Amino acid sequence: MEHIAELQHVTKRFGSKAAVDDVSFTIDKGSIVAVLGPNGAGKTTTISMMLGLLEPTSGSVRLFGQTPKQPQVKQRIGAMLQDVSVIDGLKVREVLALIRSYYPRPMRLEELAALAGFTEEDLGKRAEKLSGGQKRRLGFALALAGNPDLLFFDEPTVGLDTPARRSFWEQVGALSDRGKTILFSTHYLQEAEVAADRVILFNRGKIAADGTPQAITAQLTSRSVTFTTDTRSLEGHALMSADTEQHIRERLLPVPGVHDCTCQEGRWTVTADNTDTVLAAIFRYQLPVHDIRTQQGRLDDAFEIMIHNDDTQGAVS
Amino acid sequence: MQMLFMQCRAEMLRIIRNPYYVFWSLLMPIVFYFIFTRLVNAGIEDASEWQARYLMSMTSFSVMGSAIMTLGIRMVQERTHGWSVFMRITPLPSSIYFFGKMFGQMVMHMFSIIVIFAAGFLMNGVHLSAGQWVGSGLWIWLASIPFLALGTLVGTMKRVDTASGVSNMVYMILAIAGGMWFPIDSFPAFLQSIGKWLPSYNFGSGAWDIAAGHSPSWQPVLILLGYLILFMVLSTYIRKKQEAV
């Protein structure tokens, strides 16, 4: 598989603080990669180095086998960055035409307008007069202007409402179907899960985890099996005996991957890495339970602590 | 080639659509010209000589303004709006980006010169030979280059507010102390001796010489070249320092 991007032992220091600390990864052609992490985890710094906007303090960054500053590389990439406003004094059509002229094989103007959802009337407007959402769509169109093979989106959905988010991810999916490689950053786990086929989790400048969204989600969230105990079948009245309680705990706690086994007002919650093994144990021992449900829990405490710590320390990226 | 053409075209469109350009670089100098040749100094003896000289003053004043302010403030704006970051990830070479800006500016300077000369001719019937018109126009056009370098120096500032405040002040001081509004001969001696070293005085003096019927001396040429080198070195140095992150 062709490596579109390759980072080897990349470190970026600002003063004494390492914003990115010994990061290595490769990106395969056609993949959609989410760089996930709290603010200040080093996501934007990493993307800036991949775009050639920042020099790594040490280590190497290669896109298409070359350094990002090469013109041949720049002809094949496109990006939508944070804090980039629109150029003033030009109409939307003129801005698109201008940026298209920088690339050897640009995307057709009609196609760009369609992808950004610009009408003929929008195309005739001055860029600075567009609404916030339209400006964002112009940024999206500019990232695509050169018909790039590799696309970068830095926190693309911040400030977008739900329908706008959905349509953005639909378009990203469509671009991926056309063979484009996409790398985006986000601090929403759920977004990475839905949109990406690979997640690289950043924390404090290092890669904390790297894998499929399912694997990362499993790592970051707790899963549980809940059920009620059918006390009547044992005792004939609606009281749970200490014996039953004891029995359930004895059977389930030793099951591999089970973290906890608690009972609150008649409903049991068993947290575990793998809910399937818990279910198997329940049936194997024929435990007197019913109304069994499996649940994907909320974000693991670890992830929340990660975000929380970072908020108090201030962002670096 | 396509890239270069598109870039120059875009920069020209952006300047001509800028209301500040139209106001400061075209309207203001023409209004001043009207006031100081038709209202204030209307009945003086050598009126036609004064009218020609003051036309040169106001044209230089206009071109100097767009070179310092339009260019400088726009550069700061492009940086604060993140636009110059975006440009760096496109394949557009920074040399073409820069050339496009300078080209757009120079075309606009030419346009300002023609418009203000035409206004002088229509308003006062300023009479110069064809050679004088072309010569003084070319002088103002070419000698505006050091002020573009000064504009790029303004363009290294961090905030639009600072850049517009500072460049406004520099512009006004240069214009007044360099004798563009009132002849430098009417100043006290020490102000005259300072003024004669300013780039603005040397900018104007070449055009005044040509309008008065003799060719400009080497002195303003050399002084302006010196300023050009100074501003270029300074602005390159500051930019390099800012980029070294």
XYZ file of C-alpha atoms in Angstrom:
562
model
C 0.000 0.000 0.000
C 1.331 3.418 -0.947
C 2.284 5.685 1.945
C 0.828 9.105 1.310
C 2.371 10.581 4.426
C 5.121 9.432 6.718
C 6.239 11.006 9.990
C 9.304 9.674 11.740
C 10.189 10.645 15.296
C 8.820 14.140 14.830
C 9.278 16.538 17.725
C 8.341 20.207 17.842
C 9.409 22.351 20.743
C 8.260 25.879 21.528
C 10.827 27.064 24.008
C 11.212 24.267 26.521
C 7.728 22.865 25.968
C 7.323 19.997 23.516
C 4.042 20.537 21.648
C 4.664 17.366 19.664
C 6.903 14.748 21.210
C 8.475 11.938 19.169
C 5.488 11.183 16.959
C 5.678 8.590 14.174
C 2.934 7.355 11.866
C 2.207 6.617 8.218
C -0.968 7.248 6.277
C -2.153 4.941 3.524
C -3.729 6.007 0.274
C -7.476 6.376 0.386
C -7.860 6.335 4.141
C -9.815 8.781 6.286
C -7.746 9.474 9.372
C -8.981 11.349 12.414
C -6.429 13.012 14.639
C -8.303 13.016 17.917
C -7.370 14.711 21.138
C -8.188 17.503 23.542
C -7.166 21.095 22.831
C -3.430 21.505 23.087
C -2.695 17.835 22.436
C -0.527 18.747 19.440
C -3.028 18.147 16.638
C -2.732 21.512 14.927
C 1.039 21.590 15.396
C 1.312 18.184 13.733
C -0.872 19.255 10.813
C 1.115 22.495 10.451
C 4.316 20.491 10.158
C 2.727 18.184 7.597
C 1.740 21.241 5.571
C 5.243 22.697 5.746
C 4.070 25.708 7.772
C 6.241 24.736 10.729
C 9.656 23.094 10.756
C 9.962 20.119 13.103
C 12.611 20.589 15.786
C 13.745 17.059 14.976
C 12.504 14.117 12.955
C 11.253 13.990 9.396
C 7.941 14.630 7.654
C 7.384 13.240 4.156
C 4.345 13.627 1.919
C 4.383 11.562 -1.274
C 7.986 10.738 -0.367
C 9.120 14.378 -0.382
C 9.375 17.249 2.079
C 6.131 19.247 2.350
C 7.777 22.418 1.011
C 8.319 20.933 -2.466
C 6.069 22.522 -5.118
C 5.222 19.028 -6.437
C 3.831 18.202 -2.996
C 1.866 21.431 -2.705
C 0.214 20.698 -6.048
C -1.242 17.516 -4.589
C -2.531 18.769 -1.235
C -5.377 20.983 -0.096
C -6.310 22.217 3.332
C -8.987 23.930 5.321
C -7.341 25.534 8.327
C -8.584 27.177 11.491
C -8.560 30.968 11.635
C -8.274 31.474 7.905
C -10.706 34.110 6.746
C -11.509 34.903 3.134
C -9.592 37.204 0.823
C -11.333 40.570 0.511
C -12.127 42.599 -2.556
C -12.799 39.624 -4.823
C -16.005 37.869 -5.800
C -16.432 34.211 -4.925
C -16.043 33.251 -8.571
C -12.854 35.308 -8.841
C -11.310 33.808 -5.711
C -12.025 30.298 -6.962
C -10.598 31.109 -10.383
C -7.511 32.654 -8.788
C -6.731 29.674 -6.569
C -7.497 27.214 -9.371
C -4.890 28.934 -11.514
C -2.170 27.876 -9.049
C -2.633 24.172 -9.801
C -1.757 22.130 -12.879
C -4.975 20.038 -12.854
C -7.600 21.998 -10.940
C -11.136 20.888 -10.288
C -13.718 22.407 -12.613
C -15.337 25.605 -11.353
C -18.859 24.184 -11.757
C -17.891 21.146 -9.727
C -16.390 23.295 -6.952
C -19.487 25.465 -6.838
C -21.673 22.380 -6.596
C -19.560 20.828 -3.826
C -19.656 24.054 -1.819
C -23.332 24.538 -2.566
C -22.874 27.940 -4.200
C -25.593 29.245 -6.483
C -24.930 31.477 -9.453
C -25.882 34.409 -7.231
C -23.455 33.394 -4.484
C -20.639 33.177 -7.027
C -21.169 36.834 -7.871
C -20.938 38.008 -4.259
C -17.861 39.568 -2.702
C -16.151 36.974 -0.519
C -16.087 39.241 2.535
C -19.874 39.723 2.300
C -20.665 36.013 2.688
C -22.247 34.680 5.878
C -20.126 32.704 8.336
C -21.359 29.360 7.047
C -20.821 30.400 3.430
C -17.279 31.547 4.208
C -16.612 28.108 5.631
C -17.962 26.507 2.481
C -15.720 28.764 0.430
C -12.788 27.518 2.521
C -13.874 23.970 1.726
C -14.025 24.767 -1.991
C -10.575 26.394 -1.861
C -9.138 23.266 -0.241
C -10.495 21.287 -3.194
C -9.584 23.817 -5.888
C -6.442 21.985 -6.973
C -8.198 18.597 -7.064
C -5.746 17.343 -4.430
C -4.904 13.747 -3.548
C -4.446 14.531 0.124
C -6.791 16.781 2.087
C -6.331 18.312 5.526
C -9.210 19.617 7.618
C -8.244 21.207 10.905
C -11.231 21.126 13.289
C -13.585 21.391 10.315
C -16.912 21.256 12.144
C -16.301 23.685 14.998
C -19.180 26.147 15.004
C -21.307 24.240 12.492
C -24.867 23.246 13.301
C -25.976 19.612 13.106
C -27.281 19.574 9.499
C -24.157 21.379 8.299
C -21.996 18.849 10.126
C -23.845 15.951 8.590
C -23.573 17.305 5.084
C -19.878 18.033 5.632
C -19.167 14.426 6.596
C -21.249 13.157 3.696
C -19.054 15.152 1.349
C -15.900 13.867 3.005
C -17.198 10.338 2.455
C -17.850 11.123 -1.210
C -14.332 12.527 -1.616
C -12.909 9.391 -0.064
C -14.879 7.285 -2.534
C -13.070 9.180 -5.278
C -9.768 7.907 -3.916
C -8.725 10.952 -1.940
C -6.834 10.573 1.297
C -8.232 12.659 4.128
C -6.791 13.699 7.451
C -8.860 15.729 9.870
C -8.499 16.794 13.461
C -11.259 16.902 16.012
C -11.795 16.795 19.718
C -15.067 14.897 19.425
C -14.684 11.150 19.815
C -18.092 10.597 18.299
C -17.163 12.484 15.156
C -13.974 10.490 14.708
C -15.974 7.328 15.194
C -18.548 8.144 12.553
C -16.368 9.734 9.897
C -12.967 8.055 10.054
C -11.666 4.607 9.329
C -8.652 5.177 11.514
C -8.165 7.235 14.654
C -4.871 8.540 15.977
C -5.378 9.682 19.535
C -3.114 12.483 20.709
C -2.493 13.464 24.284
C 0.135 15.929 25.459
C 2.034 15.810 22.201
C 2.273 12.034 22.074
C 0.246 9.366 20.335
C -1.833 7.751 23.046
C -3.546 5.237 20.776
C -3.815 4.406 17.089
C -6.373 2.074 15.582
C -9.824 1.606 14.100
C -12.575 3.796 15.551
C -14.116 0.696 17.112
C -10.905 -0.202 18.896
C -10.344 3.343 20.105
C -13.941 3.717 21.221
C -13.705 0.440 23.103
C -10.569 1.707 24.741
C -12.078 5.056 25.672
C -15.535 4.040 26.762
C -16.812 1.546 29.276
C -19.270 -1.171 28.258
C -21.681 -2.815 30.601
C -24.335 -5.457 30.905
C -27.311 -4.639 33.086
C -30.078 -6.932 34.294
C -32.575 -7.473 37.106
C -32.707 -10.538 39.238
C -35.772 -12.686 39.178
C -36.031 -13.176 42.912
C -39.523 -14.689 42.911
C -38.394 -17.801 41.117
C -36.071 -18.609 43.987
C -37.836 -17.383 47.075
C -41.440 -17.052 46.053
C -41.613 -13.428 47.102
C -40.032 -10.224 45.937
C -37.002 -10.137 48.106
C -33.512 -10.794 46.997
C -31.647 -13.056 49.240
C -28.102 -12.459 50.269
C -27.344 -15.846 48.804
C -28.426 -14.880 45.320
C -26.399 -11.722 45.488
C -23.404 -13.667 46.661
C -23.935 -16.243 43.894
C -24.047 -13.680 41.097
C -20.947 -11.893 42.309
C -19.030 -15.145 42.674
C -19.872 -16.193 39.145
C -19.331 -12.907 37.321
C -16.412 -11.174 39.017
C -13.874 -13.854 37.992
C -14.901 -13.601 34.304
C -11.898 -12.147 32.378
C -12.275 -8.442 31.617
C -14.957 -7.727 34.210
C -14.144 -4.612 36.211
C -17.083 -4.163 38.462
C -20.331 -5.734 39.524
C -22.801 -3.536 41.401
C -26.466 -3.609 42.288
C -28.682 -0.565 42.715
C -32.380 -0.781 43.464
C -32.726 -4.227 41.965
C -30.797 -3.514 38.773
C -27.327 -4.909 38.347
C -24.568 -3.292 36.306
C -21.561 -5.323 35.217
C -18.829 -3.261 33.552
C -16.457 -5.176 31.327
C -14.105 -4.882 28.343
C -16.156 -7.393 26.436
C -19.856 -7.688 27.079
C -20.104 -10.948 25.094
C -18.134 -12.906 27.693
C -20.391 -11.549 30.429
C -23.482 -12.705 28.534
C -21.885 -16.107 27.944
C -21.211 -16.457 31.673
C -24.777 -15.518 32.560
C -26.151 -18.255 30.316
C -23.500 -20.826 31.206
C -24.223 -20.551 34.931
C -27.935 -20.075 34.257
C -28.004 -17.112 36.572
C -31.535 -16.164 37.662
C -31.642 -12.852 35.810
C -33.836 -11.231 33.193
C -34.285 -8.023 31.189
C -30.669 -8.153 30.080
C -29.332 -5.063 28.255
C -25.870 -4.239 27.005
C -24.778 -0.633 27.030
C -21.984 1.433 25.613
C -21.132 3.629 28.559
C -20.165 7.255 28.476
C -16.627 8.314 27.822
C -14.126 6.626 29.967
C -13.024 8.653 32.938
C -9.495 8.629 31.558
C -10.519 10.610 28.512
C -12.406 13.142 30.566
C -9.486 13.560 32.902
C -7.287 14.058 29.878
C -9.506 16.838 28.549
C -9.981 18.369 31.945
C -6.273 18.490 32.725
C -5.639 20.106 29.462
C -8.215 22.812 29.924
C -6.531 23.908 33.109
C -3.084 23.933 31.552
C -3.875 25.968 28.451
C -3.435 25.061 24.836
C -0.184 24.672 22.962
C -1.334 23.648 19.522
C 2.245 32.493 -16.918
C -1.431 31.924 -16.227
C -0.635 32.109 -12.513
C 1.202 35.403 -12.886
C -1.540 36.919 -15.010
C -4.291 35.867 -12.612
C -2.341 37.136 -9.622
C -1.730 40.583 -11.148
C -5.346 40.829 -12.233
C -6.641 39.884 -8.787
C -4.415 42.423 -7.046
C -5.518 45.202 -9.394
C -9.178 44.381 -8.860
C -8.679 44.428 -5.116
C -7.027 47.841 -5.140
C -9.540 49.526 -7.407
C -12.430 48.121 -5.342
C -10.925 49.438 -2.138
C -12.896 52.544 -1.115
C -9.887 53.882 0.833
C -7.830 53.881 -2.317
C -10.403 55.870 -4.223
C -10.805 58.330 -1.364
C -7.220 58.837 -0.218
C -5.377 58.410 -3.483
C -7.716 60.046 -5.945
C -10.303 62.241 -4.292
C -8.205 63.827 -1.516
C -5.294 65.011 -3.681
C -7.675 66.435 -6.278
C -9.663 68.299 -3.634
C -6.447 69.670 -2.116
C -5.308 70.686 -5.534
C -8.530 72.531 -6.123
C -8.350 74.309 -2.765
C -4.720 75.425 -3.037
C -4.798 76.529 -6.666
C -8.323 77.862 -7.114
C -9.351 79.131 -3.702
C -6.339 79.950 -1.526
C -3.623 81.019 -3.956
C -5.890 82.076 -6.772
C -4.562 85.542 -7.495
C -0.779 85.078 -7.166
C 1.642 86.428 -9.800
C 3.206 83.342 -11.313
C -0.016 81.381 -11.082
C 0.647 78.966 -13.925
C 4.039 78.001 -12.542
C 2.506 77.392 -9.107
C -0.327 75.376 -10.612
C 2.090 73.080 -12.425
C 4.304 72.694 -9.385
C 1.423 71.996 -7.048
C 0.035 69.438 -9.472
C 3.321 67.564 -9.118
C 3.115 67.874 -5.330
C -0.372 66.428 -5.168
C 0.368 63.624 -7.615
C 3.426 62.594 -5.601
C 1.347 62.903 -2.424
C -1.276 60.560 -3.869
C 1.127 57.933 -5.132
C 3.169 58.007 -1.941
C -0.028 57.346 0.021
C -1.115 54.308 -1.935
C 2.400 52.902 -1.832
C 2.680 53.149 1.949
C -0.887 52.655 3.107
C -2.720 50.516 0.567
C 0.151 48.066 0.298
C 1.227 48.044 3.932
C -2.172 47.753 5.566
C -3.297 45.113 3.105
C -0.254 43.005 3.900
C -1.032 43.163 7.618
C -4.678 42.308 6.932
C -3.726 39.280 4.890
C -1.577 38.034 7.714
C -4.067 38.646 10.528
C -6.853 37.019 8.498
C -4.726 33.916 8.008
C -4.788 34.467 4.289
C -1.002 34.512 3.912
C -0.822 31.185 5.770
C -3.224 29.721 3.250
C -1.119 31.106 0.402
C 1.912 29.284 1.781
C 0.276 25.892 1.365
C -0.709 26.565 -2.246
C 1.859 25.964 -4.984
C 1.968 29.696 -5.753
C 5.622 30.731 -5.383
C 5.983 33.585 -2.948
C 7.946 35.480 -5.606
C 4.889 35.543 -7.886
C 2.666 36.514 -5.000
C 4.985 39.422 -4.239
C 5.397 40.380 -7.870
C 1.620 40.377 -8.343
C 1.256 42.813 -5.471
C 3.946 45.146 -6.784
C 2.599 44.958 -10.308
C -0.924 45.766 -9.137
C 0.409 48.704 -7.149
C 2.471 50.075 -10.035
C -0.495 49.887 -12.407
C -2.571 51.764 -9.858
C 0.150 54.388 -9.436
C 0.135 54.900 -13.174
C -3.640 55.219 -13.102
C -3.507 57.773 -10.251
C -0.897 59.831 -12.101
C -3.012 59.938 -15.243
C -6.214 60.815 -13.369
C -4.640 63.599 -11.278
C -2.694 65.049 -14.222
C -5.951 65.091 -16.176
C -7.710 66.820 -13.282
C -4.984 69.499 -13.206
C -5.235 70.017 -16.895
C -9.012 70.308 -16.862
C -9.159 72.467 -13.745
C -6.399 74.969 -14.406
C -5.345 74.252 -17.949
C -1.855 73.426 -16.670
C 0.379 73.802 -19.637
C 3.429 71.576 -19.968
C 5.227 70.218 -23.012
C 4.572 66.606 -23.972
C 8.075 65.748 -22.787
C 7.414 67.366 -19.414
C 4.120 65.513 -18.942
C 5.689 62.168 -19.782
C 8.934 62.899 -17.945
C 7.315 64.018 -14.701
C 4.795 61.176 -14.879
C 7.577 58.640 -15.344
C 9.580 60.202 -12.537
C 6.691 59.966 -10.078
C 5.922 56.468 -11.258
C 9.443 55.073 -10.896
C 10.392 57.031 -7.793
C 7.361 55.520 -6.029
C 9.290 52.252 -5.714
C 11.144 53.217 -2.499
C 7.747 53.994 -0.953
C 6.511 50.527 -1.878
C 9.504 49.220 0.063
C 8.388 51.428 2.960
C 4.905 49.909 2.519
C 6.321 46.403 2.927
C 7.989 47.630 6.110
C 4.585 48.766 7.404
C 3.347 45.355 6.257
C 5.508 43.594 8.846
C 3.458 45.029 11.719
C 1.362 42.685 13.807
C -1.954 44.509 14.033
C -4.033 46.343 11.474
C -4.737 49.162 13.953
C -1.059 49.784 14.600
C -0.210 49.569 10.929
C -2.907 52.005 9.882
C -2.129 54.417 12.724
C 1.615 54.398 12.152
C 1.408 54.546 8.382
C -1.073 57.431 8.517
C 1.274 59.368 10.735
C 4.386 58.598 8.710
C 2.512 59.526 5.552
C 1.342 62.900 6.878
C 4.710 63.802 8.387
C 6.509 62.874 5.188
C 4.035 64.845 3.098
C 4.141 68.027 5.171
C 7.814 68.037 6.162
C 8.816 67.072 2.629
C 7.125 70.168 1.200
C 4.273 68.460 -0.611
C 1.559 70.616 0.937
C 3.447 73.903 1.310
C 6.755 74.718 -0.394
C 9.689 73.838 1.794
C 11.183 77.345 1.251
C 8.500 78.738 3.541
C 9.736 76.607 6.478
C 12.193 77.695 9.198
C 15.783 76.909 8.271
C 16.261 73.870 10.507
C 13.051 72.227 9.262
C 14.202 72.882 5.721
C 17.518 71.179 6.340
C 15.782 68.116 7.782
C 13.096 68.112 5.113
C 15.599 68.059 2.302
C 16.843 64.656 3.446
C 13.383 63.101 3.587
C 12.411 60.690 0.823
C 9.237 62.668 0.206
C 11.089 65.919 -0.577
C 13.403 64.123 -2.968
C 10.425 62.372 -4.540
C 8.693 65.704 -5.184
C 11.761 67.661 -6.145
C 12.454 65.581 -9.262
C 8.936 66.222 -10.513
C 9.102 69.921 -9.573
C 12.331 70.254 -11.547
C 10.829 68.646 -14.607
C 7.676 70.777 -14.372
C 9.857 73.896 -14.049
C 11.638 72.972 -17.264
C 14.966 71.499 -16.153
C 16.069 67.934 -15.628
C 16.312 66.601 -12.095
C 19.737 66.437 -10.501
C 21.463 63.257 -9.345
C 21.032 64.037 -5.689
C 17.371 63.005 -5.305
C 18.015 59.899 -7.376
C 20.830 58.809 -5.066
C 18.937 59.646 -1.883
C 15.864 57.739 -3.052
C 18.030 54.757 -4.009
C 19.540 54.860 -0.528
C 16.090 54.832 1.057
C 15.013 51.992 -1.226
C 17.934 49.854 -0.071
C 17.388 50.804 3.583
C 13.670 49.929 3.545
C 14.240 46.697 1.641
C 16.972 45.518 3.973
C 14.920 46.397 7.050
C 11.748 44.743 5.862
C 13.565 41.593 4.686
C 15.385 41.385 8.004
C 12.193 41.766 10.052
C 10.328 39.232 7.924
C 13.123 36.680 8.248
C 13.101 37.159 11.997
C 9.327 36.706 12.177
C 9.429 33.537 10.093
C 12.197 31.900 12.117
C 9.810 30.031 14.433
